[in-house]
PDB file of C-alpha atoms and ligand atoms in Angstrom:
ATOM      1  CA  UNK A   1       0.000   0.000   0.000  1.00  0.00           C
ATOM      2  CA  UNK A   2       1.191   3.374  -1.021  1.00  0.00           C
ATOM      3  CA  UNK A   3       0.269   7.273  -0.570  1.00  0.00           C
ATOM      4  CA  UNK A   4      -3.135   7.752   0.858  1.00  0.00           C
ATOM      5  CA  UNK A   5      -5.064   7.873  -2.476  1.00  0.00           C
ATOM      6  CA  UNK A   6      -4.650   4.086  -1.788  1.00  0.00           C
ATOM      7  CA  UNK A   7      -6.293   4.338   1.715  1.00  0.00           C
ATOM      8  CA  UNK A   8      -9.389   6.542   0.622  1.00  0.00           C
ATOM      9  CA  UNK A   9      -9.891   3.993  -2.447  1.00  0.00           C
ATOM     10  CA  UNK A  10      -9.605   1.078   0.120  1.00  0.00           C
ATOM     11  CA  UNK A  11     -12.623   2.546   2.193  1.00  0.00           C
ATOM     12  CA  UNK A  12     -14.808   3.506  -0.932  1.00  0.00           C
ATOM     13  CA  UNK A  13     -14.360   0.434  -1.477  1.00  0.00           C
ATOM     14  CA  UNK A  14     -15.388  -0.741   2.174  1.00  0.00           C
ATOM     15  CA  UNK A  15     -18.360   1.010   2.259  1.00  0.00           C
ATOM     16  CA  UNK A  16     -19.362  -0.100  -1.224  1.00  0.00           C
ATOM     17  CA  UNK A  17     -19.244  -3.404   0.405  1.00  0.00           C
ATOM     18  CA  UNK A  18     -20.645  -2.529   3.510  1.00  0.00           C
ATOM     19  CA  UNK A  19     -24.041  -1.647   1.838  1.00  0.00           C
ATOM     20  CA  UNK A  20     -24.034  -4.401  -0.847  1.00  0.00           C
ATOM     21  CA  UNK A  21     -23.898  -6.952   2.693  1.00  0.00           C
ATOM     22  CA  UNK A  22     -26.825  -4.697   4.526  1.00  0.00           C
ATOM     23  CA  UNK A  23     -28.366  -1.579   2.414  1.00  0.00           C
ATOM     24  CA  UNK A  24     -29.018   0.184   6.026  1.00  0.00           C
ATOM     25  CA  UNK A  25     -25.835  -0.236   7.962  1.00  0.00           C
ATOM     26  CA  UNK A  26     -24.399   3.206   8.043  1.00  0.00           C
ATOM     27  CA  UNK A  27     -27.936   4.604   8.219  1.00  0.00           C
ATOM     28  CA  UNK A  28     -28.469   2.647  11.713  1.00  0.00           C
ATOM     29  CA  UNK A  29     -25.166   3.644  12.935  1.00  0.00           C
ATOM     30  CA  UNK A  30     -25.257   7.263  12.092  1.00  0.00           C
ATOM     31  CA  UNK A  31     -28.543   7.354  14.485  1.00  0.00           C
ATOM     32  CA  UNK A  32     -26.635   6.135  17.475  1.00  0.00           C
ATOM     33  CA  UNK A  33     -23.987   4.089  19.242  1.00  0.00           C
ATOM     34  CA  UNK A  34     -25.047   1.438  22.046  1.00  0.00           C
ATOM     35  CA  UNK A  35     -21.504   0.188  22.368  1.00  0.00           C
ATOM     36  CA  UNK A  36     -21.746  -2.434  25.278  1.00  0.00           C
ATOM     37  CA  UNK A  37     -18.150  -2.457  25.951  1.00  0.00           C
ATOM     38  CA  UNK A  38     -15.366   0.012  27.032  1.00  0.00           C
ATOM     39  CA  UNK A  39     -12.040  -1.491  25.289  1.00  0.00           C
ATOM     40  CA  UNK A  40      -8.701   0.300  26.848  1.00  0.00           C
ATOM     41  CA  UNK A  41      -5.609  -0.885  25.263  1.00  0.00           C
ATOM     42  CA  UNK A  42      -2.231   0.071  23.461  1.00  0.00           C
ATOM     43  CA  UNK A  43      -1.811   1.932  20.409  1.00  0.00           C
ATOM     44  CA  UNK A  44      -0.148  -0.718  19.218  1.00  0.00           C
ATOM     45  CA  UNK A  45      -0.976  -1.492  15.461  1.00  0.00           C
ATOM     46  CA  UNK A  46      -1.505  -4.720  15.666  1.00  0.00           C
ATOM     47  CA  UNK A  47      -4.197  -4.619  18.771  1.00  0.00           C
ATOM     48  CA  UNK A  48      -7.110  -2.843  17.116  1.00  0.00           C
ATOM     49  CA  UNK A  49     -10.226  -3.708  19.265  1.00  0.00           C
ATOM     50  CA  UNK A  50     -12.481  -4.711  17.010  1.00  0.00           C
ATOM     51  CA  UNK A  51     -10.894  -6.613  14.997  1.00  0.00           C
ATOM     52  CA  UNK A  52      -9.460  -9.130  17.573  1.00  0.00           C
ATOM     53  CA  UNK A  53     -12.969  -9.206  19.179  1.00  0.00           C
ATOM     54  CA  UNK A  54     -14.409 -10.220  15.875  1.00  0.00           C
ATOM     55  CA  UNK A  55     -17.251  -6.861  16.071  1.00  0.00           C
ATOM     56  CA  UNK A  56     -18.127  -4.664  14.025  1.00  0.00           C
ATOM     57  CA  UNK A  57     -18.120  -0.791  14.359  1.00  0.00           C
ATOM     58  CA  UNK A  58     -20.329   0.404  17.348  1.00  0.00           C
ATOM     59  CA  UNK A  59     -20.070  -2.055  19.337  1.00  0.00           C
ATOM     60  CA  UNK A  60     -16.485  -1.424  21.405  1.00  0.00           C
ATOM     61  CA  UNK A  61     -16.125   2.592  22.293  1.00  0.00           C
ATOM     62  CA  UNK A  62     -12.351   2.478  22.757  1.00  0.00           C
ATOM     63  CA  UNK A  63      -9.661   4.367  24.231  1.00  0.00           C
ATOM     64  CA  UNK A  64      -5.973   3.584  23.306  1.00  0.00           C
ATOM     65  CA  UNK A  65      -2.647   4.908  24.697  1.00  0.00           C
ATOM     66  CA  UNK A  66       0.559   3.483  25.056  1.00  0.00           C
ATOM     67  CA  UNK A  67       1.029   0.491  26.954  1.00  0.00           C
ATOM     68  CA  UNK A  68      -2.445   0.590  28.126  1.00  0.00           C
ATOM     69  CA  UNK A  69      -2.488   3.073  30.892  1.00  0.00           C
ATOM     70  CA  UNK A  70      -4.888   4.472  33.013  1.00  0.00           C
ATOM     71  CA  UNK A  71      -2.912   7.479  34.915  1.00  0.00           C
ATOM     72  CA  UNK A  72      -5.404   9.203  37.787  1.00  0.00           C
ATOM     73  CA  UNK A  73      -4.447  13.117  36.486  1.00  0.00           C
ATOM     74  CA  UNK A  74      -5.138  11.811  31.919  1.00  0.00           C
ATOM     75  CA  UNK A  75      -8.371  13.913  31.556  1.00  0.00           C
ATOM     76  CA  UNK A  76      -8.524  11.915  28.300  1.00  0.00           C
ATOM     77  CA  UNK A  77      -8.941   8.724  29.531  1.00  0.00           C
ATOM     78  CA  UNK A  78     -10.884   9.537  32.645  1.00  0.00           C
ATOM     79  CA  UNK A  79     -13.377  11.357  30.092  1.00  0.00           C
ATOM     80  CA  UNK A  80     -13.857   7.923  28.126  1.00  0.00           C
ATOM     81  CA  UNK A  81     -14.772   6.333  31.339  1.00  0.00           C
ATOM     82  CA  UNK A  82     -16.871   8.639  32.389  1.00  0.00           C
ATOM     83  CA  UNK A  83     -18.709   9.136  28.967  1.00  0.00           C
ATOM     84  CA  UNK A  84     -18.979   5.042  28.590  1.00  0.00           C
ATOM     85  CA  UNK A  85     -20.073   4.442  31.708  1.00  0.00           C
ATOM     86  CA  UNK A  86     -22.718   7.142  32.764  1.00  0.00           C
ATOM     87  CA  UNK A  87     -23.633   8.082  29.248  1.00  0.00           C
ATOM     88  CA  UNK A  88     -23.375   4.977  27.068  1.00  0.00           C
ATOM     89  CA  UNK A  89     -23.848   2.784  30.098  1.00  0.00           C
ATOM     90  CA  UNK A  90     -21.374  -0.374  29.387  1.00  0.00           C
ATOM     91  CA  UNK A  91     -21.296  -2.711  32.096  1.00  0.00           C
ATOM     92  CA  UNK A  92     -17.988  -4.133  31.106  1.00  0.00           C
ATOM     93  CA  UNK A  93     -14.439  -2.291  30.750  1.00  0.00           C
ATOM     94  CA  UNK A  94     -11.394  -4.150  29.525  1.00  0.00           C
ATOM     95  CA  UNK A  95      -8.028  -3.225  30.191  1.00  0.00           C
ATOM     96  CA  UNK A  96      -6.291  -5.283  27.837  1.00  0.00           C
ATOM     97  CA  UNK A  97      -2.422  -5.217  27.278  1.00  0.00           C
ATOM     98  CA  UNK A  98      -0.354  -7.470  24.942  1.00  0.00           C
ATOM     99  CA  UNK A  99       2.554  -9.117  24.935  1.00  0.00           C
ATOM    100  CA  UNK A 100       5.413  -8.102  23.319  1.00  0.00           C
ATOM    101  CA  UNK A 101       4.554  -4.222  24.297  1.00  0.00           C
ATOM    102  CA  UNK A 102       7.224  -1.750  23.425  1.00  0.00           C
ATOM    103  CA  UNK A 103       6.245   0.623  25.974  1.00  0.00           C
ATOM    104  CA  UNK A 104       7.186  -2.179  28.610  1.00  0.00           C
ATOM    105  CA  UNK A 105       9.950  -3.403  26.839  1.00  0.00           C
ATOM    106  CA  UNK A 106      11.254   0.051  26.885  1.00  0.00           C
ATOM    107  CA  UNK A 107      11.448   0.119  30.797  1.00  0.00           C
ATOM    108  CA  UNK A 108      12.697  -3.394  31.266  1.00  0.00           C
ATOM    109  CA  UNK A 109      15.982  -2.036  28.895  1.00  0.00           C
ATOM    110  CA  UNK A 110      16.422   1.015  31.025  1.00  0.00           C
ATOM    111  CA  UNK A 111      18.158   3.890  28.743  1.00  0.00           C
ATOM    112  CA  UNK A 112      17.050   7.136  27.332  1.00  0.00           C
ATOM    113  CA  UNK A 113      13.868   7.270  25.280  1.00  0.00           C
ATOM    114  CA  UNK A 114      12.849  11.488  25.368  1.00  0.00           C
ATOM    115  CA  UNK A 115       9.929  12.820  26.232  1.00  0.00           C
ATOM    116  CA  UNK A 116       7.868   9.476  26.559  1.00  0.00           C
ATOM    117  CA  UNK A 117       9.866   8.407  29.370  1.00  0.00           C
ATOM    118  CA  UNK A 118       7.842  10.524  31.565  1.00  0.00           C
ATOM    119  CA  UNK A 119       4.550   8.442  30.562  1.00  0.00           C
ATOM    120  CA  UNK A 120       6.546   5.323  30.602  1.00  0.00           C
ATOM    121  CA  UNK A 121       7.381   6.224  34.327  1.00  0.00           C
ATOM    122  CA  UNK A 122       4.145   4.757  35.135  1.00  0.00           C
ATOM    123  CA  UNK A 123       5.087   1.366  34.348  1.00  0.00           C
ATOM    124  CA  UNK A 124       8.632   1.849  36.235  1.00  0.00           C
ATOM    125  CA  UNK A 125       6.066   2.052  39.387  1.00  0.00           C
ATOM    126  CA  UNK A 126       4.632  -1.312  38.710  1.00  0.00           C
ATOM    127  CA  UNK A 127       8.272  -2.222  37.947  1.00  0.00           C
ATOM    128  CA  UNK A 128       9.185  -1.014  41.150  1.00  0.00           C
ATOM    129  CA  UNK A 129       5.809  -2.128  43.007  1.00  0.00           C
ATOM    130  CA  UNK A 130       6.661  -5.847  41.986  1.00  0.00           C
ATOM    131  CA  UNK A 131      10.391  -5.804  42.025  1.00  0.00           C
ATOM    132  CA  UNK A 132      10.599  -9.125  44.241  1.00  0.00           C
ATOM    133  CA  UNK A 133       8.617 -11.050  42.139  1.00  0.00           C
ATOM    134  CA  UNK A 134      10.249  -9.810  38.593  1.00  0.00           C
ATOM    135  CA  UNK A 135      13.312 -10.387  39.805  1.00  0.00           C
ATOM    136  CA  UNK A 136      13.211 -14.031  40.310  1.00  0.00           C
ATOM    137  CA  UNK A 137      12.160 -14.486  36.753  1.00  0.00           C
ATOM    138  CA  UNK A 138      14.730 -13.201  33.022  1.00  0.00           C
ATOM    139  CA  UNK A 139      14.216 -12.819  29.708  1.00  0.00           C
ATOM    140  CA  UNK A 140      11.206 -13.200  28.321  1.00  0.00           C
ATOM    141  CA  UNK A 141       9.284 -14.447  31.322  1.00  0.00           C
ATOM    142  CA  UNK A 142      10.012 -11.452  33.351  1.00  0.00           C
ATOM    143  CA  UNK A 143       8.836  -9.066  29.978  1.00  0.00           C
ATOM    144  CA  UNK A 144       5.709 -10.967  29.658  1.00  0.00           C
ATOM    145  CA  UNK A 145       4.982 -11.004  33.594  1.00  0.00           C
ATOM    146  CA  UNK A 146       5.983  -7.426  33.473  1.00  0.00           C
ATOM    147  CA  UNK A 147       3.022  -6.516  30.735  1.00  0.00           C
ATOM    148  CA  UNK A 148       0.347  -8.780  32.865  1.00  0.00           C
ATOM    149  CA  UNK A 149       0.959  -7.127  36.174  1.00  0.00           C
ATOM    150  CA  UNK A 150       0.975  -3.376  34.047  1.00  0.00           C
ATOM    151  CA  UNK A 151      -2.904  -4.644  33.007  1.00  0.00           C
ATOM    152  CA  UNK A 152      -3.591  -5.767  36.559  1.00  0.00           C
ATOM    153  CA  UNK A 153      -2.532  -2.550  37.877  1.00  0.00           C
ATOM    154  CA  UNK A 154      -4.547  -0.882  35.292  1.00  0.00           C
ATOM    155  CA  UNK A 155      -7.483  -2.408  36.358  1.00  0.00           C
ATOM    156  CA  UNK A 156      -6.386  -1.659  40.078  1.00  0.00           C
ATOM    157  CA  UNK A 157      -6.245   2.694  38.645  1.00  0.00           C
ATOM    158  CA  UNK A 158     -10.081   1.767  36.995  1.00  0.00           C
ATOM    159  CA  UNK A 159     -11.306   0.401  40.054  1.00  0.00           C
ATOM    160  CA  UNK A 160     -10.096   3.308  41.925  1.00  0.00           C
ATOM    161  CA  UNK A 161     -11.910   6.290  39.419  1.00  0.00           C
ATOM    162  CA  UNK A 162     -14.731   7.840  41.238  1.00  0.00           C
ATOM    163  CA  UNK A 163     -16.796   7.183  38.393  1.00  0.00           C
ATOM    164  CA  UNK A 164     -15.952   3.504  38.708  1.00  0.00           C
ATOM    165  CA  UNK A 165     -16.326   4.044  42.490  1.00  0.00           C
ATOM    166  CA  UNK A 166     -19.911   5.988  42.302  1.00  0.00           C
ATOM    167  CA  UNK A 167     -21.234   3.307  39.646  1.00  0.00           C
ATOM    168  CA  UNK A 168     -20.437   0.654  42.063  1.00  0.00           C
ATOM    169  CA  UNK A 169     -21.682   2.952  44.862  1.00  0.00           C
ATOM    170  CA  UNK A 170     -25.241   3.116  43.025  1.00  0.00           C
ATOM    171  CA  UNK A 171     -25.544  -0.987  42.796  1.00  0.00           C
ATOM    172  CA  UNK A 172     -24.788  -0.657  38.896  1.00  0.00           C
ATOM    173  CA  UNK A 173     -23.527  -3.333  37.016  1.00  0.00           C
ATOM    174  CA  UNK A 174     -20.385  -2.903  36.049  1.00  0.00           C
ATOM    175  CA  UNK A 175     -17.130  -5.429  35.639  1.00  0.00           C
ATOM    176  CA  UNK A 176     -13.485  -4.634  34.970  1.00  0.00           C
ATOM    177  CA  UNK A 177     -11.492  -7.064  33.042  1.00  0.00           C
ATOM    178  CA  UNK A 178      -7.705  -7.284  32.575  1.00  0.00           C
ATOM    179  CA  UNK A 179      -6.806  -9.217  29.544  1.00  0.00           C
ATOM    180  CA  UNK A 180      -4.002  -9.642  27.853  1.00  0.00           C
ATOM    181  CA  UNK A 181      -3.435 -10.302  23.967  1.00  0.00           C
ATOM    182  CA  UNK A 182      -0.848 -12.786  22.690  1.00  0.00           C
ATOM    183  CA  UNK A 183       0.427 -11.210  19.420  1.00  0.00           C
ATOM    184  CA  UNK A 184       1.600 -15.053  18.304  1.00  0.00           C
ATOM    185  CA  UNK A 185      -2.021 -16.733  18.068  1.00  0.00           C
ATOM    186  CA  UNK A 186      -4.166 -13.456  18.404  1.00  0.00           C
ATOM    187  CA  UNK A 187      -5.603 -15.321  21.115  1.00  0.00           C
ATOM    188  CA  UNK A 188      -6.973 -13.405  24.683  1.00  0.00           C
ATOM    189  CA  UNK A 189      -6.365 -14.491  28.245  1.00  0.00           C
ATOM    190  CA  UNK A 190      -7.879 -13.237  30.980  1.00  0.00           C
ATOM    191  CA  UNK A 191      -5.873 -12.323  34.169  1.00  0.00           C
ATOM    192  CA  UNK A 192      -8.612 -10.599  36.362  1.00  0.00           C
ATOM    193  CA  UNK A 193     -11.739  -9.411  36.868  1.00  0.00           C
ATOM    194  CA  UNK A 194     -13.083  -7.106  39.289  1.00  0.00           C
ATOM    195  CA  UNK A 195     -17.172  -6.660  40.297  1.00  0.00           C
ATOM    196  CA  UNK A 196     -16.697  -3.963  42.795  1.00  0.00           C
TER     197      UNK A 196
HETATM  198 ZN1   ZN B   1       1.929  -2.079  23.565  1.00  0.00          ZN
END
């Protein structure tokens, strides 16, 4: 694929399709979304929500950073919670990291990265948090434990929103997940799950 006259034929294309499979499809979603879950996950390319959940738009409302974080002071992602949960009213979030994250893999090698080391600091506190356990384990056990306790601390920073905290306060059903994606056999595994 080159240049993005490529990209705008490809969805032309798409939505030619789109309609040919169900004349009304873009006419039902333009009315409204009724996503039923809140996806949050890493920007990593080859994670898209969706598509490794086998859905089709409007059904995920989705919020991606890198490595999957959920920092108390990101107005950005506390606004997605707030908007899927009291607005769109999804009773499930999932926090879902991957293995093989860069953003993880980037603290485990230590060094200079710029200006995303200050985001990346956030993992160095689960690092830090869990430094007994991680190191008893190398190599590529210790990365991949490394980007399961980053979701499960994730989940931990949901848990802990006050609009997480109110929902729960007013009986509402609402679960957290933490799942993590294996970029080898696309499959999902889930490490937690949290009903308030
Ligand atoms: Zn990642």
């Amino acid at each position: 694929m080159s240049g993005l006259e490529s990209l705008l034929d490809r969805n032309a294309l798409w939505a030619k399709h789109k309609v040919e499979e169900n004349a009304s499809f873009f006419s039902q979603l333009a009315q409204q979304q009724t996503p039923k879950y809140l996806w949050i996950g890493c920007s990593d390319s080859r994670v898209p929500a969706t598509q490794v959940l086998d859905l089709p738009p409007g059904e995920v409302f989705v919020h991606r950073n890198i490595a999957n974080l959920v920092v108390h002071s990101d107005m950005s992602c506390l606004s997605v919670i707030q908007y899927a949960v009291e607005v769109l009213q999804v009773e499930h979030i999932i926090v879902c990291g991957h293995y093989g994250c860069g953003g993880v893999k980037a603290v485990l090698d230590g060094g200079d990265h710029g200006m995303i080391d200050n985001w990346l600091g956030h993992i160095k506190d689960v690092q830090r948090l869990n430094s007994e356990h991680l190191s008893q384990l190398e190599g590529d056990e210790r990365f991949d434990k490394l980007c399961e306790l980053n979701v499960q601390e994730q989940v931990r920073n949901v848990c802990n929103t006050t609009v997480v905290k109110n929902a729960w306060k007013k009986r509402k059903s609402l679960t957290i997940h933490g799942w993590v994606y294996s970029l080898s056999d696309g499959i999902l595994k889930e490490l937690c799950c949290n009903r308030g």
